[in-house]
PDB file of C-alpha atoms and ligand atoms in Angstrom:
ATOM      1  CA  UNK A  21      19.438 181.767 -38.321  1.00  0.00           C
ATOM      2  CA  UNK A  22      17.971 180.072 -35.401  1.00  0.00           C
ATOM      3  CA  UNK A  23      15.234 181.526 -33.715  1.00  0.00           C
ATOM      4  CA  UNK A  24      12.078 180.946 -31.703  1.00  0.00           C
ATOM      5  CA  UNK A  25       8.341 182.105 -32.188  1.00  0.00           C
ATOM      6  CA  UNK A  26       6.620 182.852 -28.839  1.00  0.00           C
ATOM      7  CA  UNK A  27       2.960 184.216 -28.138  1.00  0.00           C
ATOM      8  CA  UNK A  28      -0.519 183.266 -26.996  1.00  0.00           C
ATOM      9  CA  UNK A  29      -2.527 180.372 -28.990  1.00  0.00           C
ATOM     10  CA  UNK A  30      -3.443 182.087 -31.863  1.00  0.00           C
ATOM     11  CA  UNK A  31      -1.565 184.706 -31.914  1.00  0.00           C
ATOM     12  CA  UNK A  32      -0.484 183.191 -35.687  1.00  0.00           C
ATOM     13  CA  UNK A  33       2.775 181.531 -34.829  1.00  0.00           C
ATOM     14  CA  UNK A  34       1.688 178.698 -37.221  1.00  0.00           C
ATOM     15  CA  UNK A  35       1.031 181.262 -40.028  1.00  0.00           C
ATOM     16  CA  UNK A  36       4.324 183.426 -39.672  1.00  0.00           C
ATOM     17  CA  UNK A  37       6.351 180.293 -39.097  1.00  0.00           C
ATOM     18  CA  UNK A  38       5.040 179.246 -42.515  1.00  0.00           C
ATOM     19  CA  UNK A  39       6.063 182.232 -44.295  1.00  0.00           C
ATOM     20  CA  UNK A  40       9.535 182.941 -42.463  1.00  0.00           C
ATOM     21  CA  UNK A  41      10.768 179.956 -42.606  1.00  0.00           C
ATOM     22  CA  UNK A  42       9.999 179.415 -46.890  1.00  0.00           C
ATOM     23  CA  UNK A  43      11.550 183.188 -46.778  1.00  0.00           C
ATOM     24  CA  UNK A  44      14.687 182.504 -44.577  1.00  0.00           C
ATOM     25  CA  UNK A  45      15.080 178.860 -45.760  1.00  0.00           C
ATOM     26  CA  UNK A  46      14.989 177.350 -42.479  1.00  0.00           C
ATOM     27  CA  UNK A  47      13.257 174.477 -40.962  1.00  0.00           C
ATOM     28  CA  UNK A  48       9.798 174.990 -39.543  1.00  0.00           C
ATOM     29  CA  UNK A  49       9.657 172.869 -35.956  1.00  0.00           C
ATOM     30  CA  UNK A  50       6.548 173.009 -34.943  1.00  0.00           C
ATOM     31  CA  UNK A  51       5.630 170.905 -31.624  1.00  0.00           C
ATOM     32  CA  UNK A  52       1.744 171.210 -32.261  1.00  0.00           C
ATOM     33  CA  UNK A  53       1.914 169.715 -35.645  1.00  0.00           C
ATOM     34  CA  UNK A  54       4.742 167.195 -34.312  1.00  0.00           C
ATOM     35  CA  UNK A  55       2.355 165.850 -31.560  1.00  0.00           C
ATOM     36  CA  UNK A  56      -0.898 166.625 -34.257  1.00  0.00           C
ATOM     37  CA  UNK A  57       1.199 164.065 -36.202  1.00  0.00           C
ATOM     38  CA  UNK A  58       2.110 161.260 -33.384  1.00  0.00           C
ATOM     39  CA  UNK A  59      -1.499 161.225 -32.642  1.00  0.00           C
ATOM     40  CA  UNK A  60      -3.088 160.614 -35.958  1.00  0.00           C
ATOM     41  CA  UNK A  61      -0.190 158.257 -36.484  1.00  0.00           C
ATOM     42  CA  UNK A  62      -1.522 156.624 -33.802  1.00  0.00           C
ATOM     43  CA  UNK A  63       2.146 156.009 -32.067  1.00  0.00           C
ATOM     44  CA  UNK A  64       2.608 155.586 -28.374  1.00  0.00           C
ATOM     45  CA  UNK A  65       3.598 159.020 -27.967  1.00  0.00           C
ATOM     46  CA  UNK A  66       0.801 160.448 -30.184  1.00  0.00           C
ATOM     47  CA  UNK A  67      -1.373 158.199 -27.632  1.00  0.00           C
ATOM     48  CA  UNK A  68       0.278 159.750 -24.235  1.00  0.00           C
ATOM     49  CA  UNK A  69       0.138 163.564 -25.318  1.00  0.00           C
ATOM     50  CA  UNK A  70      -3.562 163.161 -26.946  1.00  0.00           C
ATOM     51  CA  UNK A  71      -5.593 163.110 -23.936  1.00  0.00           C
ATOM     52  CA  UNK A  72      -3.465 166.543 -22.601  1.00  0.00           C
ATOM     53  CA  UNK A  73      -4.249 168.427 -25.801  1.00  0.00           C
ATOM     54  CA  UNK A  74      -7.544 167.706 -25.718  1.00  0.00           C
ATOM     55  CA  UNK A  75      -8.068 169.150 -22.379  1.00  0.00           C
ATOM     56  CA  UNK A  76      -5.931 171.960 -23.628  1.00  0.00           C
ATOM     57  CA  UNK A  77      -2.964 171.292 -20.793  1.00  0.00           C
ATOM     58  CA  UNK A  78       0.686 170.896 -22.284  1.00  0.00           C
ATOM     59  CA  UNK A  79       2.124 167.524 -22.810  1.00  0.00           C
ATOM     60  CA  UNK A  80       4.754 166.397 -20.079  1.00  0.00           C
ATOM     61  CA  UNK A  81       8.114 168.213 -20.974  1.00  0.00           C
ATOM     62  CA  UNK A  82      10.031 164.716 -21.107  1.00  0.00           C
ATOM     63  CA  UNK A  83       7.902 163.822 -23.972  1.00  0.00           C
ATOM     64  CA  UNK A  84       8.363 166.540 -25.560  1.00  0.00           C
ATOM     65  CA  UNK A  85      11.999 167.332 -25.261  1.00  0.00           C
ATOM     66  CA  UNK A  86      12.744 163.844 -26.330  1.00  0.00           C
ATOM     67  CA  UNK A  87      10.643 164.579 -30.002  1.00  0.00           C
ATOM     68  CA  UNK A  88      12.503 168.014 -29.716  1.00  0.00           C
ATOM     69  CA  UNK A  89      15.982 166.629 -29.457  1.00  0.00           C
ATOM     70  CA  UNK A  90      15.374 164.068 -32.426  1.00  0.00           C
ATOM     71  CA  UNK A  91      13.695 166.679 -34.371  1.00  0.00           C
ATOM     72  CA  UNK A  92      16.856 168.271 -33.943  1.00  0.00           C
ATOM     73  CA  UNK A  93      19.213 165.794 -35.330  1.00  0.00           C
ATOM     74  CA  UNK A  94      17.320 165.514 -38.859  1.00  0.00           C
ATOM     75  CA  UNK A  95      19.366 166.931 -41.767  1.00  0.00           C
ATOM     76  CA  UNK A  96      17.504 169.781 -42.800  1.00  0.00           C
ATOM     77  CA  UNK A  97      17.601 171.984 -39.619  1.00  0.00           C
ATOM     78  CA  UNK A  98      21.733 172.265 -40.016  1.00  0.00           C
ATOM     79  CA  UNK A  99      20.234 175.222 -42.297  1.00  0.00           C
ATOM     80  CA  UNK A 100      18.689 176.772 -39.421  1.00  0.00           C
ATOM     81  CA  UNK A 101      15.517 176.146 -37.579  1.00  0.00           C
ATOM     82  CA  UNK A 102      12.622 178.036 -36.295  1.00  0.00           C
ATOM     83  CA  UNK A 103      10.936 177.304 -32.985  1.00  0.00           C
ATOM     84  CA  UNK A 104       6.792 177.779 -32.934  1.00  0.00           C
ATOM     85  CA  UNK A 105       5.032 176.885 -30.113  1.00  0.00           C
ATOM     86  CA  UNK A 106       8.433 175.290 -28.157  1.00  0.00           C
ATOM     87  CA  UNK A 107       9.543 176.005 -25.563  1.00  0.00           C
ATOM     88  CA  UNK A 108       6.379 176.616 -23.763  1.00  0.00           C
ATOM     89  CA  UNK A 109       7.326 176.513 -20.019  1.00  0.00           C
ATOM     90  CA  UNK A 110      10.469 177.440 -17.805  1.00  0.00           C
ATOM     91  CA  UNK A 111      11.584 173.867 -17.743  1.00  0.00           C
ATOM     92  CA  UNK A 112      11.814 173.370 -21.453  1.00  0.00           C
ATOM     93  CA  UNK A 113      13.602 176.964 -22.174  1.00  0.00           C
ATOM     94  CA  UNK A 114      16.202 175.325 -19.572  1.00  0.00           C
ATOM     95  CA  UNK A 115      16.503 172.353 -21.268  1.00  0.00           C
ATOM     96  CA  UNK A 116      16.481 173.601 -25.300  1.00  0.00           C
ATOM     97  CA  UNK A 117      19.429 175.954 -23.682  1.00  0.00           C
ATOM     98  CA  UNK A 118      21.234 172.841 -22.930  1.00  0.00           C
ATOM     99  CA  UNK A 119      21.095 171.558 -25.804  1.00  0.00           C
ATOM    100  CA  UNK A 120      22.518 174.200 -27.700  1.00  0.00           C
ATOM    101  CA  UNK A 121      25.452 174.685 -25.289  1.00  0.00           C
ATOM    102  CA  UNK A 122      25.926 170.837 -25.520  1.00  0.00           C
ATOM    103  CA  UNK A 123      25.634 171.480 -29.451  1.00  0.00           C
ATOM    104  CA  UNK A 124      28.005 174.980 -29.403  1.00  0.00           C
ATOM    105  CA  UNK A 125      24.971 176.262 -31.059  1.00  0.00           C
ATOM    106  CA  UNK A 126      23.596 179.699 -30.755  1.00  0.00           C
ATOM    107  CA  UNK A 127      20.075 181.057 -30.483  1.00  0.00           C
ATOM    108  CA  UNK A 128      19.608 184.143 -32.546  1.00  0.00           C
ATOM    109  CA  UNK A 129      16.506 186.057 -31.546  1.00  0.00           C
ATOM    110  CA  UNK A 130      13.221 185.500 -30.015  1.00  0.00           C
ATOM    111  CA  UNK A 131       9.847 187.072 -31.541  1.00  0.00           C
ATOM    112  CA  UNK A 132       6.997 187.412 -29.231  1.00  0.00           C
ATOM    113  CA  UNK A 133       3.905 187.751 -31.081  1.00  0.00           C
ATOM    114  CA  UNK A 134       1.852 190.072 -28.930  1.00  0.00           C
ATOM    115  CA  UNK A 135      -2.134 189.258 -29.193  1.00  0.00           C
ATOM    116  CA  UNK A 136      -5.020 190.734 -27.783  1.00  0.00           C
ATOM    117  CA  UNK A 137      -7.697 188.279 -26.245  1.00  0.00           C
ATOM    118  CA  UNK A 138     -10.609 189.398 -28.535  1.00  0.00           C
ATOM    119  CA  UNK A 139      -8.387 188.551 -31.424  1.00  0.00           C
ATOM    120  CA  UNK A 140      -7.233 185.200 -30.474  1.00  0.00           C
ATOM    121  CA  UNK A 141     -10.757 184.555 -29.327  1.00  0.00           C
ATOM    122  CA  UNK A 142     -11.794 185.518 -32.962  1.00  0.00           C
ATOM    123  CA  UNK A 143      -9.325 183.614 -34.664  1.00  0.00           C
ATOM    124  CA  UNK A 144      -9.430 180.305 -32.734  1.00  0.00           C
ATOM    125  CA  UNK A 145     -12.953 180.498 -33.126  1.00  0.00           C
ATOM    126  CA  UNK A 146     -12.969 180.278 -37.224  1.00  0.00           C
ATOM    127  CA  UNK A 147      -9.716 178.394 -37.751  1.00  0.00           C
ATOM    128  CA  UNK A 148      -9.720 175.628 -40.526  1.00  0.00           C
ATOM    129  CA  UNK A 149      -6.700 173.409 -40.775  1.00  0.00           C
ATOM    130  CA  UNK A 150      -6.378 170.172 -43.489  1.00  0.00           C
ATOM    131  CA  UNK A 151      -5.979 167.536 -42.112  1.00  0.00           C
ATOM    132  CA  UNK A 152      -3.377 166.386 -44.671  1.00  0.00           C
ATOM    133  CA  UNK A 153      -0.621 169.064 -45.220  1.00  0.00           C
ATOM    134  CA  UNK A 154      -1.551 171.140 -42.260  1.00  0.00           C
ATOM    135  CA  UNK A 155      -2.207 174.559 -43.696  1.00  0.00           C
ATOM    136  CA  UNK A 156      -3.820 176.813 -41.643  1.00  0.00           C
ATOM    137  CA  UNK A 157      -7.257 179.227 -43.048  1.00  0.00           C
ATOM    138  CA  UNK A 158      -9.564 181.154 -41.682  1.00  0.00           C
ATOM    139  CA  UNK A 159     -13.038 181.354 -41.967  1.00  0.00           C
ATOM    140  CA  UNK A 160     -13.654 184.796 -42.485  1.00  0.00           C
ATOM    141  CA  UNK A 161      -9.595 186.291 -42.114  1.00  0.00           C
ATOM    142  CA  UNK A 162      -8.324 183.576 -44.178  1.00  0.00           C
ATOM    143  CA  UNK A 163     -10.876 181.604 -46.544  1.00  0.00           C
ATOM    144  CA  UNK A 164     -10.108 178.959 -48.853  1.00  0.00           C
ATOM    145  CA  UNK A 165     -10.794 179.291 -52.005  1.00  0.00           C
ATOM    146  CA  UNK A 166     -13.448 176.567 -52.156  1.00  0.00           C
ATOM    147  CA  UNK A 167     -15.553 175.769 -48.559  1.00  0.00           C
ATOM    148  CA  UNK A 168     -13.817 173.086 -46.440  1.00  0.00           C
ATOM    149  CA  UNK A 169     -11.379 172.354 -48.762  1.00  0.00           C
ATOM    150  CA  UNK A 170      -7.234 172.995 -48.617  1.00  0.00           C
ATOM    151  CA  UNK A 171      -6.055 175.518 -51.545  1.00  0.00           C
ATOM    152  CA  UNK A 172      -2.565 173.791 -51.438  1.00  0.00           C
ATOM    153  CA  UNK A 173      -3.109 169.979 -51.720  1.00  0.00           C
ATOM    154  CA  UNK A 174      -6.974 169.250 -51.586  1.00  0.00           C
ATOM    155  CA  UNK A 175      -7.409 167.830 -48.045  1.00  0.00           C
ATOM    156  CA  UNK A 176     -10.395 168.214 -46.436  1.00  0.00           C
ATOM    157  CA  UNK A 177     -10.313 171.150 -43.867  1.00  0.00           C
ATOM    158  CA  UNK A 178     -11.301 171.141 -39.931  1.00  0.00           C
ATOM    159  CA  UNK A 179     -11.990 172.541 -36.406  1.00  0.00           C
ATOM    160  CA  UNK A 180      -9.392 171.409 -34.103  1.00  0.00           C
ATOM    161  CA  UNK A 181     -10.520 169.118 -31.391  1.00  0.00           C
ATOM    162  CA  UNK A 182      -8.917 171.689 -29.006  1.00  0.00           C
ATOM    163  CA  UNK A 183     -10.680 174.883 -30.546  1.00  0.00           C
ATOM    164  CA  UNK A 184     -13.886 174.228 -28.576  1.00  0.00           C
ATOM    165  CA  UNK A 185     -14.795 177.172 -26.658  1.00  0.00           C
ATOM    166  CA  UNK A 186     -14.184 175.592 -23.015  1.00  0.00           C
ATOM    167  CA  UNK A 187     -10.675 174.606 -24.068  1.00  0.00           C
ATOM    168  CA  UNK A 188      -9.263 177.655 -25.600  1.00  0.00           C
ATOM    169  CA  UNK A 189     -10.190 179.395 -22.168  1.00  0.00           C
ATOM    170  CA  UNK A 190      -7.926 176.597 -20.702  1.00  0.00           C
ATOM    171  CA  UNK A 191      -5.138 176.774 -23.325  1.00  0.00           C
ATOM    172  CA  UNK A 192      -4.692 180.648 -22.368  1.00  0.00           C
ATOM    173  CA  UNK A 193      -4.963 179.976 -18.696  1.00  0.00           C
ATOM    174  CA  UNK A 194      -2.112 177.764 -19.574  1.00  0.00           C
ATOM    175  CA  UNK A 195      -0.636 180.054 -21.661  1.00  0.00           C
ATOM    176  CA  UNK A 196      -0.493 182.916 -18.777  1.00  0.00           C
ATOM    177  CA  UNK A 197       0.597 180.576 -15.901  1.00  0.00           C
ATOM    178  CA  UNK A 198       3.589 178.937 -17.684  1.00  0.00           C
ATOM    179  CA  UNK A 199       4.209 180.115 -20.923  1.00  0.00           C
ATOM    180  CA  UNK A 200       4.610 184.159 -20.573  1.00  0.00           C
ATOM    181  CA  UNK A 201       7.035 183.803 -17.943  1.00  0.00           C
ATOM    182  CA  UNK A 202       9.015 182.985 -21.288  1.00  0.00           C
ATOM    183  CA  UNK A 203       8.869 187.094 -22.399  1.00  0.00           C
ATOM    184  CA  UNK A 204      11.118 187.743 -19.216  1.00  0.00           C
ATOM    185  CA  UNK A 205      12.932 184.791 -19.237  1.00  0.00           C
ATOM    186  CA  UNK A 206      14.596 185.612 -22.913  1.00  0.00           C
ATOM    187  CA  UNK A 207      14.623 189.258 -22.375  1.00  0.00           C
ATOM    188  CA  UNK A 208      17.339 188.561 -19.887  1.00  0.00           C
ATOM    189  CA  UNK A 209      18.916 186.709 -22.307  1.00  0.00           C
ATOM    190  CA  UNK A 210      18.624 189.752 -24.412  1.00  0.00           C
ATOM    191  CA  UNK A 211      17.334 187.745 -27.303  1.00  0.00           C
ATOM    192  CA  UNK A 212      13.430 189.286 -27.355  1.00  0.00           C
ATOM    193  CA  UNK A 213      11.697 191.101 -29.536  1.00  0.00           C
ATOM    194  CA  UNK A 214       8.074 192.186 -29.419  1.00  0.00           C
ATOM    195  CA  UNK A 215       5.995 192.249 -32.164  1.00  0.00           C
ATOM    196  CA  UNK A 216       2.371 193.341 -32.274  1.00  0.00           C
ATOM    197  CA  UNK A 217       0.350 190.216 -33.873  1.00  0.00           C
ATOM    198  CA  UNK A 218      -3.041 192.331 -33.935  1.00  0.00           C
ATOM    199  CA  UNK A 219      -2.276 193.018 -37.508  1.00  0.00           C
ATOM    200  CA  UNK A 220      -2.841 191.767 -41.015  1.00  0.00           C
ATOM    201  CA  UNK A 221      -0.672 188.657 -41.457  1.00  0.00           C
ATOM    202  CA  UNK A 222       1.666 190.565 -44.110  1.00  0.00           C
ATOM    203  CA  UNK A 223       2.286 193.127 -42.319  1.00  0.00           C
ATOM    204  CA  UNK A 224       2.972 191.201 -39.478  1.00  0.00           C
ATOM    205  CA  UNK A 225       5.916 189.415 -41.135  1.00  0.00           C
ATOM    206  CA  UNK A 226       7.320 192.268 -42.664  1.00  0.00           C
ATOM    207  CA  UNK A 227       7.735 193.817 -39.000  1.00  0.00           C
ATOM    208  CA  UNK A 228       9.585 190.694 -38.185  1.00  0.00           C
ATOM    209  CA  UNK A 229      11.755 190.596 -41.237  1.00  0.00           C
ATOM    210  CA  UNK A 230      13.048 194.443 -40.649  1.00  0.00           C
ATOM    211  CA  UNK A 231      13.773 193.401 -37.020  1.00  0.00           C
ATOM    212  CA  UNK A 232      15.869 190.428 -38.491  1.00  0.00           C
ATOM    213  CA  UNK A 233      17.882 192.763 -40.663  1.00  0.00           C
ATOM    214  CA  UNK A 234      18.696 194.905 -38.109  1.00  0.00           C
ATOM    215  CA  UNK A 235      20.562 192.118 -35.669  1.00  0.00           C
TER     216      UNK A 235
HETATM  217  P1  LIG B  16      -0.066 174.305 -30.763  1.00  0.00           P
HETATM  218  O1  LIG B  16      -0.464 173.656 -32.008  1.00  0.00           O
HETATM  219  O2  LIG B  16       1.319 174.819 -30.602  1.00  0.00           O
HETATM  220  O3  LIG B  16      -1.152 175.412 -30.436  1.00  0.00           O
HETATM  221  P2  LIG B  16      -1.020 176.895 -29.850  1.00  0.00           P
HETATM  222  O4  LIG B  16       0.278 177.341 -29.304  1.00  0.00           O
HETATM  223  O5  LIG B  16      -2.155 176.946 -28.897  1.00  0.00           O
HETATM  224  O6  LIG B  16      -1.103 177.764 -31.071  1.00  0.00           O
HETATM  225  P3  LIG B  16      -2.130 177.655 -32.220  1.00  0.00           P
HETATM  226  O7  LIG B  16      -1.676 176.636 -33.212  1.00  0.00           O
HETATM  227  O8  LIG B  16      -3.525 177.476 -31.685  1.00  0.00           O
HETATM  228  O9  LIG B  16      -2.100 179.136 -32.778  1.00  0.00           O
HETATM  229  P4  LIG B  16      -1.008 179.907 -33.631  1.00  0.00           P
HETATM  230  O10 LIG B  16      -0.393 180.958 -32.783  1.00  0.00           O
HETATM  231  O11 LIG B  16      -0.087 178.961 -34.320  1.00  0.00           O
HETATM  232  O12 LIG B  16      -1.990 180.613 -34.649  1.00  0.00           O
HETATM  233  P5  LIG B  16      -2.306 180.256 -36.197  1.00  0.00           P
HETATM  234  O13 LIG B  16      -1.186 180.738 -37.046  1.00  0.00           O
HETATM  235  O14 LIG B  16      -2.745 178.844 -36.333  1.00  0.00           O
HETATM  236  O15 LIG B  16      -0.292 173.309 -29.528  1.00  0.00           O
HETATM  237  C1  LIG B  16      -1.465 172.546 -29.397  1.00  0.00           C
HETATM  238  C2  LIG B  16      -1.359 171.666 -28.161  1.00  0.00           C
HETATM  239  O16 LIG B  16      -0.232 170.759 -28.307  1.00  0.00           O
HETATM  240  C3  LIG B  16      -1.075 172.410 -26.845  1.00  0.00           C
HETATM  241  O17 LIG B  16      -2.258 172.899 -26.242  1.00  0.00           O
HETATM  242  C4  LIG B  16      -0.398 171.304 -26.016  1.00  0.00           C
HETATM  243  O18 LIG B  16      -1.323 170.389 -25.525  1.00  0.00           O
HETATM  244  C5  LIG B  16       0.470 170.600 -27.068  1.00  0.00           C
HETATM  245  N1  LIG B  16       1.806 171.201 -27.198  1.00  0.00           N
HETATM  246  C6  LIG B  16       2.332 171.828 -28.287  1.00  0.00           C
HETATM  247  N2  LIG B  16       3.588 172.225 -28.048  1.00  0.00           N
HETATM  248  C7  LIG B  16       3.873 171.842 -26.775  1.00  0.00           C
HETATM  249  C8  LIG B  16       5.014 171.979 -25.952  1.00  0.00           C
HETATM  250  N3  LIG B  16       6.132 172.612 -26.375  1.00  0.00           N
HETATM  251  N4  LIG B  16       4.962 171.468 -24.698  1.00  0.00           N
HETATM  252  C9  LIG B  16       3.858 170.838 -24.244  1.00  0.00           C
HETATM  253  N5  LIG B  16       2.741 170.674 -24.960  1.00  0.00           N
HETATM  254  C10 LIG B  16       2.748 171.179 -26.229  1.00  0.00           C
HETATM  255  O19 LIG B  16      -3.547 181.238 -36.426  1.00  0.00           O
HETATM  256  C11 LIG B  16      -4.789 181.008 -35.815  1.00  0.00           C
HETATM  257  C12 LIG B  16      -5.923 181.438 -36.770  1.00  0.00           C
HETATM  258  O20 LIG B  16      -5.841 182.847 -37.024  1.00  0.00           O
HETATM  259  C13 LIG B  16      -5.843 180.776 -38.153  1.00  0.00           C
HETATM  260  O21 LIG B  16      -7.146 180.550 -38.578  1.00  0.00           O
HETATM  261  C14 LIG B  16      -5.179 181.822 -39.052  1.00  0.00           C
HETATM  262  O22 LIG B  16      -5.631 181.696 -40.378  1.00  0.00           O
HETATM  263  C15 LIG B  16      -5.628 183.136 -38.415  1.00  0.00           C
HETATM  264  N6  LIG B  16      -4.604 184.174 -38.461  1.00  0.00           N
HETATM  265  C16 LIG B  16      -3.282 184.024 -38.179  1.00  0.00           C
HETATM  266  N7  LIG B  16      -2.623 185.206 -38.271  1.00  0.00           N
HETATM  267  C17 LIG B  16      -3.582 186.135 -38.612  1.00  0.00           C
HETATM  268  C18 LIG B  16      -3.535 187.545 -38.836  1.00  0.00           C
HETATM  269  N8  LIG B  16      -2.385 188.239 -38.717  1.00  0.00           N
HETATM  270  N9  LIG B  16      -4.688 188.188 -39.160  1.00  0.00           N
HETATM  271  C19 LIG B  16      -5.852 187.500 -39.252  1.00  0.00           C
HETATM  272  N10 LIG B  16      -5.966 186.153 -39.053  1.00  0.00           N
HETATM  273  C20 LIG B  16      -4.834 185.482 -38.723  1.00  0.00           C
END
């Protein structure tokens, strides 16, 4: 299975990927967490994309098809992979479908995750992620068990940078201006499927997992 997660940030791409991909057995590519990574790595491309996400703008596609592409050759996605939060523009969708023609490989289905703005606005707005294994809570959807700290490893939990009021409003202007042309873009293909993402997180998944069965 090879397959993409699209939607809005916050629409819980991180959350589902997390729980389809331990389900399905397939590797989890996040580009987020890959950059997250680079820049707390403090590498030279962690150091070009950090001043874009912090202003909540997407990191130059070159960048980030070059981490894609060597994401890609690591063992563990010859399993199968799942895409969240990549492609995110036109340009990338062009060139992650060149890849895979390059690589005879095929893409298997595309789940939008369909969010309302109040919800993402809610979400973004209490998020907690650990700073060590990257797990994802909420502060009132999602709490840990114990305040500001990870239930899976014990890292100490925080606000994104990029969760700041002023730069969610910029990550969906973003998201609307390049990212949504995406929903068309694969429905062509006829690779999309909608899911509502307005939902509890279990049910959610278990939408998704009854659309899988069906293909
Ligand atoms: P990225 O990390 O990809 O951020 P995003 O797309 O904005 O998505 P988020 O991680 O904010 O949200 P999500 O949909 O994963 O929601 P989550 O599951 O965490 O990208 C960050 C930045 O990196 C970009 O702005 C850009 O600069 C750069 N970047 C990344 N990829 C790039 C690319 N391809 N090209 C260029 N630049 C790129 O959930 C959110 C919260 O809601 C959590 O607290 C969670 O606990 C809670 N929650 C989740 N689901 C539910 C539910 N069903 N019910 C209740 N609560 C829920």
């Amino acid at each position: 299975m090879r397959m993409i997660l699209l939607g809005p940030p916050g629409a819980g791409k991180g959350t589902q990927a997390k729980i389809l991909a331990k389900k399905l057995n397939l590797a989890h590519i996040s580009t987020g967490d890959l950059l997250r990574q680079n820049v707390a790595a403090g590498t030279e491309l962690g150091r070009q994309a950090n001043d874009y996400m912090h202003k909540g703008l997407l990191v130059p596609d070159e960048l980030v098809s070059e981490m894609v592409g060597n994401r890609l050759k690591e063992r563990d996605t010859e399993k199968g992979w799942l895409f969240d939060g990549y492609p995110r523009n036109l340009k990338q969708a062009e060139s992650l479908d060149a890849l895979l023609e390059r690589g005879k490989i095929d893409l298997d289905c595309v789940i939008d995750l369909d969010a309302s703005e109040p919800v993402i606005i809610q979400r973004l707005s209490g998020r907690l992620a650990c700073g060590n294994c990257g797990a994802n809570f909420h502060i009132k959807n999602m709490p840990p068990r114990k305040p500001e700290i990870c239930d899976n490893c014990g890292g100490r939990l925080y606000q994104r940078p990029d969760d700041k009021e002023e730069t969610v409003k910029k990550r969906l202007e973003v998201y609307k201006k390049e990212t949504a042309a995406l929903i068309e873009y694969y429905r062509k293909q006829n690779k999309l499927q909608r899911v509502s993402a307005d939902l509890e997180p279990d049910i959610v998944v278990d939408k998704i997992l009854r659309l899988l069965k069906k293909k």
